[in-house]
Amino acid sequence: MTVRPAGLEPEPPGRPHEYPSFELPSFPRFRPALYRPGIETLEARCRAWLAHSLRDAHADCPEEFEQFLAQRTTLWNLLVYATTDIERVTTICHWIDVLFSIDDLFAHAPAQRLERLGLDRLHTALDGRQAPGQAPYPRVLAILSQQLRHGMPPALWDRFSHEMSGFFDACRTERLWQDTRTAIDLTAYEASRGKSIGECCFPLLEYGLGTDLTRTLTHHPELGRLNTLVARHWIGVNDIFSYRKELYSGDTMNEITLALAGNGGNLQAAVDRITQTIRRAEDEFCALSECLLRSTANRDPAVAGYVKALRWMIAGNLEWSCITTRYNGSDHVWNGHTDTTVILTPHRTLYTSSRESAKDPSGLSCP
């Protein structure tokens, strides 16, 4: 991880007080992300695969694609799936890197470009068959579907493909909301974002850990609730960190935007509300995961390993959100602050506080 020493964040054009800003507390109550051995090599290898697989599809806008590669979406996978098998995490990286790209295209690409790239036919890729002349994105996903289907138990594949269909549907729905400027409430937003941000990620975690919890989820629905809490945590964290990008790009799919519409435009109050939601998700996650690990479910090492992996997913997503240029702007290098004043310039996010982060002395309140 590259951290810029405090005080060396460059000044943006104009004066910082001219831009929107808010106070961001230190959260969550989890230790820093887990960096597996050889993470730099893995990231470089998966990034090279992504460039080879999709660069030609973006020949009409190569700079945009290079900016996408610079966002280090592969690092998100490697931090979030921190305890998974190395070979399998490579496949996970390929899948989710492509999904990051699809999410970007649905947010900003013209309808004609979406059709040319095949984003109107993504469901056809899940059967793993490559049709002659198939558009770039269905073609890449068909290859990945073939690989993953062979590596997953049938029940796990069925769950994953169902969640992938939900992801595709949510992307289209959110694009429609944006195009038509549809007024949506928080309940509808959370339901859609749960599909477009989180739900397909959890069958992939089982795959990465070499397990299939399909039957266990039936007997222990608490596991499914933990998944929901992780996804809700991701939504809140990602919406806080991505707000700068979406503010200046005109993307309205953000929980802060919904909060601002209901509170008269008070940015700090909107961030505080989302932070409270994150805290509630943390509280319930910690209590429920501890209860589950103390119960009979803990006799199954696959369940214990899965619950612990979910904790690393929360920590990994938060750390990547601090690092990535996707949210923080080009040339951003995180200065290590987690309890800070955040200034949203058109060029990058500034984290200006020199205060010590408020950390739990044990390093992990949810052990």
XYZ file of C-alpha atoms in Angstrom:
367
model
C 0.000 0.000 0.000
C 1.339 3.439 -0.929
C 0.717 6.173 1.622
C 1.651 9.815 1.097
C 3.148 11.462 4.217
C 0.722 13.812 5.965
C 0.843 17.382 4.741
C 2.046 16.586 1.221
C -1.383 16.482 -0.437
C -1.142 18.965 -3.347
C -3.455 21.949 -3.398
C -6.146 21.839 -6.102
C -6.830 24.777 -8.393
C -8.776 27.355 -6.378
C -9.015 27.362 -2.599
C -10.154 24.317 -0.597
C -12.878 26.263 1.218
C -14.571 26.893 -2.146
C -15.435 23.206 -2.517
C -17.962 20.967 -0.726
C -16.521 19.363 2.406
C -17.503 17.261 5.378
C -16.076 15.615 8.485
C -15.585 11.864 8.130
C -15.194 9.718 11.260
C -12.928 6.720 11.514
C -14.786 3.509 10.718
C -15.305 0.611 10.778
C -14.188 -1.153 13.956
C -12.104 -3.673 12.067
C -8.380 -4.039 11.682
C -6.782 -2.744 8.430
C -7.204 -4.838 5.305
C -5.301 -8.108 4.951
C -2.616 -8.054 2.254
C -1.826 -11.568 1.079
C 1.767 -12.500 0.148
C 2.523 -11.769 -3.505
C -0.407 -9.384 -3.872
C 1.497 -7.049 -6.223
C 2.291 -9.906 -8.632
C -1.295 -11.142 -8.569
C -2.635 -7.656 -9.197
C -0.297 -7.123 -12.151
C -1.206 -10.491 -13.679
C -4.964 -9.945 -13.369
C -4.678 -6.378 -14.628
C -2.829 -7.673 -17.711
C -5.651 -10.161 -18.331
C -8.222 -7.375 -18.073
C -6.301 -5.186 -20.513
C -5.907 -8.051 -22.991
C -9.576 -9.060 -22.758
C -11.263 -5.665 -23.056
C -8.859 -3.108 -24.536
C -10.008 -3.795 -28.127
C -13.619 -3.225 -27.093
C -12.614 0.285 -26.047
C -10.539 1.176 -29.102
C -12.784 4.189 -29.722
C -11.945 5.642 -26.280
C -8.538 4.292 -25.211
C -7.902 7.039 -22.646
C -11.099 6.186 -20.816
C -10.055 2.540 -20.642
C -6.589 3.412 -19.360
C -8.215 5.529 -16.647
C -10.361 2.534 -15.735
C -7.294 0.305 -15.432
C -5.672 2.918 -13.187
C -8.565 2.571 -10.711
C -7.076 -0.768 -9.565
C -10.322 -2.698 -9.405
C -8.248 -5.873 -9.183
C -6.887 -4.643 -5.861
C -10.463 -4.437 -4.575
C -10.866 -8.144 -5.240
C -7.551 -9.064 -3.663
C -8.299 -7.057 -0.510
C -11.932 -8.124 -0.224
C -11.312 -11.825 -0.959
C -8.257 -11.797 1.274
C -8.419 -15.401 2.532
C -9.437 -17.219 -0.640
C -7.449 -19.714 -2.667
C -4.882 -18.009 -4.946
C -5.924 -19.795 -8.129
C -9.601 -19.185 -7.489
C -9.146 -15.541 -6.523
C -7.683 -15.006 -9.991
C -10.971 -16.147 -11.524
C -12.862 -13.936 -9.063
C -10.707 -10.971 -10.104
C -11.552 -11.555 -13.768
C -15.282 -11.685 -13.048
C -15.531 -8.643 -10.830
C -13.114 -6.522 -12.859
C -15.449 -7.018 -15.832
C -18.453 -6.185 -13.647
C -16.798 -2.940 -12.531
C -16.418 -2.027 -16.210
C -20.035 -2.930 -16.951
C -21.195 -0.777 -14.030
C -19.247 2.191 -15.429
C -20.691 1.762 -18.904
C -24.277 1.599 -17.663
C -23.670 4.772 -15.666
C -22.265 6.907 -18.497
C -22.091 5.309 -21.964
C -24.577 6.311 -24.702
C -27.276 3.746 -25.458
C -25.788 2.973 -28.876
C -22.460 2.110 -27.310
C -24.106 -0.150 -24.737
C -25.766 -2.042 -27.570
C -22.562 -2.294 -29.621
C -20.667 -3.724 -26.666
C -23.461 -6.226 -26.002
C -24.655 -4.901 -22.666
C -28.242 -5.467 -23.749
C -27.513 -9.204 -24.119
C -25.522 -10.030 -20.994
C -27.933 -12.748 -19.806
C -27.000 -14.866 -22.820
C -23.461 -15.227 -21.471
C -24.491 -17.198 -18.403
C -25.000 -20.442 -20.321
C -21.320 -20.328 -21.300
C -21.935 -20.573 -25.047
C -20.137 -18.214 -27.390
C -22.311 -17.335 -30.366
C -20.614 -16.380 -33.664
C -20.067 -12.646 -33.813
C -20.901 -12.238 -30.150
C -20.330 -8.718 -28.820
C -17.281 -8.104 -26.573
C -18.834 -8.238 -23.119
C -21.098 -11.287 -23.619
C -18.116 -13.028 -25.237
C -15.803 -12.417 -22.280
C -18.497 -13.359 -19.766
C -19.295 -16.552 -21.708
C -15.653 -17.630 -21.379
C -15.669 -16.848 -17.662
C -19.000 -18.662 -17.228
C -17.572 -21.819 -18.768
C -14.596 -21.740 -16.403
C -16.607 -20.995 -13.291
C -19.352 -23.493 -14.042
C -16.767 -26.272 -14.195
C -15.274 -25.191 -10.869
C -18.502 -24.751 -8.885
C -20.914 -27.362 -7.507
C -24.215 -27.159 -9.438
C -26.175 -25.665 -6.546
C -23.584 -22.936 -6.031
C -23.525 -22.144 -9.746
C -27.324 -21.877 -9.775
C -27.198 -19.368 -6.931
C -24.405 -17.385 -8.561
C -26.059 -17.228 -11.983
C -29.304 -16.115 -10.316
C -27.471 -13.275 -8.561
C -25.704 -12.341 -11.794
C -29.063 -12.011 -13.535
C -30.086 -9.725 -10.693
C -26.940 -7.652 -11.209
C -27.700 -7.187 -14.919
C -31.312 -6.262 -14.167
C -30.256 -3.750 -11.496
C -27.781 -2.082 -13.866
C -30.531 -1.576 -16.434
C -33.000 -0.358 -13.820
C -30.554 2.186 -12.407
C -29.752 3.414 -15.912
C -33.472 3.880 -16.566
C -33.868 5.787 -13.299
C -31.003 8.037 -14.262
C -32.190 8.634 -17.851
C -35.750 9.405 -16.776
C -34.724 11.270 -13.589
C -37.045 8.997 -11.659
C -37.603 9.967 -8.030
C -36.721 6.916 -5.914
C -36.933 6.304 -2.187
C -34.304 4.766 0.050
C -36.014 1.359 0.146
C -35.997 1.022 -3.647
C -32.444 2.328 -3.792
C -31.171 -0.164 -1.205
C -32.887 -3.076 -2.955
C -31.347 -2.205 -6.311
C -27.898 -1.399 -4.957
C -27.854 -4.644 -3.009
C -28.043 -6.427 -6.345
C -25.700 -4.159 -8.285
C -23.065 -3.889 -5.540
C -23.148 -6.961 -3.365
C -25.244 -10.057 -3.770
C -23.317 -11.793 -6.560
C -20.108 -11.447 -4.522
C -21.052 -13.946 -1.813
C -21.351 -17.133 -3.904
C -17.946 -16.144 -5.275
C -16.622 -16.053 -1.707
C -17.792 -19.629 -1.176
C -16.100 -20.605 -4.432
C -12.891 -18.874 -3.377
C -12.914 -20.714 -0.050
C -13.590 -24.051 -1.763
C -16.927 -24.622 -0.082
C -20.647 -24.749 -0.898
C -22.918 -23.419 1.850
C -26.190 -23.851 -0.043
C -27.643 -26.318 2.467
C -26.087 -24.546 5.436
C -27.796 -21.286 4.440
C -31.120 -23.106 4.698
C -30.395 -24.325 8.221
C -28.658 -21.125 9.328
C -30.361 -18.130 7.689
C -28.172 -15.933 9.905
C -25.442 -16.447 7.304
C -27.647 -14.838 4.687
C -28.312 -11.951 7.055
C -24.555 -11.477 7.486
C -24.228 -11.235 3.705
C -26.943 -8.571 3.652
C -25.178 -6.588 6.375
C -21.858 -6.705 4.511
C -23.591 -5.485 1.344
C -25.317 -2.688 3.291
C -21.977 -1.675 4.767
C -20.472 -1.574 1.272
C -23.313 0.595 -0.029
C -22.802 3.198 2.695
C -19.009 3.258 2.461
C -18.951 3.331 -1.321
C -21.548 6.096 -1.532
C -19.562 8.316 0.824
C -16.276 7.793 -0.992
C -17.733 7.860 -4.518
C -19.810 10.992 -3.988
C -17.088 13.298 -5.328
C -16.943 11.396 -8.623
C -20.702 11.278 -8.959
C -21.167 14.914 -7.928
C -19.006 16.159 -10.781
C -20.147 13.591 -13.364
C -23.875 14.058 -12.839
C -24.493 10.478 -11.644
C -27.448 10.612 -9.244
C -27.248 7.006 -8.014
C -25.880 7.780 -4.580
C -27.362 7.633 -1.100
C -25.952 11.078 -0.292
C -27.954 12.530 -3.177
C -31.131 10.971 -1.735
C -30.344 12.330 1.718
C -29.626 15.823 0.380
C -32.986 15.880 -1.378
C -34.702 15.249 1.936
C -32.706 17.508 4.240
C -32.456 20.779 2.332
C -28.967 20.194 0.957
C -26.985 19.761 4.187
C -23.990 17.642 3.115
C -22.663 17.007 6.622
C -26.092 15.850 7.798
C -26.329 13.512 4.789
C -22.909 11.988 5.538
C -23.793 11.680 9.225
C -26.986 9.815 8.385
C -25.144 7.333 6.201
C -22.407 6.945 8.801
C -25.060 6.044 11.362
C -26.421 3.420 8.972
C -22.916 1.985 8.612
C -22.516 1.878 12.394
C -25.817 0.038 12.789
C -24.733 -2.494 10.191
C -21.442 -2.954 12.074
C -23.239 -3.422 15.402
C -25.574 -6.068 14.049
C -22.834 -7.781 12.065
C -20.563 -8.067 15.114
C -23.332 -9.341 17.382
C -24.696 -11.822 14.852
C -21.314 -13.157 13.730
C -20.220 -13.694 17.340
C -23.475 -15.486 18.116
C -23.063 -17.686 15.071
C -19.471 -18.559 15.920
C -20.513 -19.544 19.446
C -23.374 -21.722 18.195
C -23.400 -25.260 16.833
C -22.676 -23.814 13.388
C -19.106 -23.209 14.518
C -18.525 -26.960 14.576
C -18.402 -26.716 10.803
C -14.983 -25.203 9.924
C -16.411 -24.003 6.594
C -18.907 -21.784 8.431
C -16.250 -20.356 10.764
C -13.926 -19.666 7.827
C -16.727 -17.991 5.886
C -17.756 -15.716 8.776
C -14.159 -14.626 9.339
C -13.746 -14.005 5.609
C -16.782 -11.695 5.685
C -14.965 -9.536 8.248
C -12.030 -9.172 5.891
C -14.456 -8.237 3.112
C -15.621 -5.229 5.128
C -12.073 -4.138 5.934
C -10.859 -4.652 2.368
C -13.645 -2.607 0.801
C -13.014 0.306 3.154
C -9.263 0.371 2.562
C -9.642 0.168 -1.211
C -12.169 3.011 -1.103
C -9.496 5.181 0.516
C -6.912 4.165 -2.105
C -8.625 4.035 -5.486
C -8.508 6.805 -8.064
C -11.986 5.625 -9.119
C -13.415 7.647 -6.241
C -10.583 9.949 -5.266
C -9.388 11.274 -8.634
C -6.302 10.904 -10.779
C -2.875 11.040 -9.108
C -4.473 10.413 -5.712
C -2.298 8.699 -3.121
C -3.953 8.010 0.216
C -2.272 9.815 3.117
C -3.436 7.223 5.634
C -6.030 9.380 7.386
C -9.311 7.737 8.390
C -10.654 10.412 10.750
C -10.471 13.510 8.619
C -11.900 16.533 6.890
C -12.836 15.556 3.322
C -12.758 18.206 0.584
C -14.362 17.351 -2.757
C -12.568 19.126 -5.590
C -13.323 18.372 -9.250
C -9.842 16.862 -9.599
C -9.465 14.723 -6.496
C -10.573 14.157 -2.934
C -8.445 15.841 -0.285
C -8.060 14.269 3.161
C -6.684 17.182 5.143
C -6.755 16.218 8.823
C -3.520 15.515 10.662
C -5.353 14.085 13.659
C -4.633 10.593 14.898
C -7.296 8.134 13.798
C -9.613 7.041 16.607
C -8.930 3.323 16.742
C -10.043 0.695 19.184
C -7.046 -0.203 21.401
C -7.456 -3.884 20.600
C -7.430 -3.151 16.878
C -10.641 -5.096 16.433
C -13.834 -4.547 18.417
C -15.509 -7.396 16.541
C -12.970 -10.164 17.294
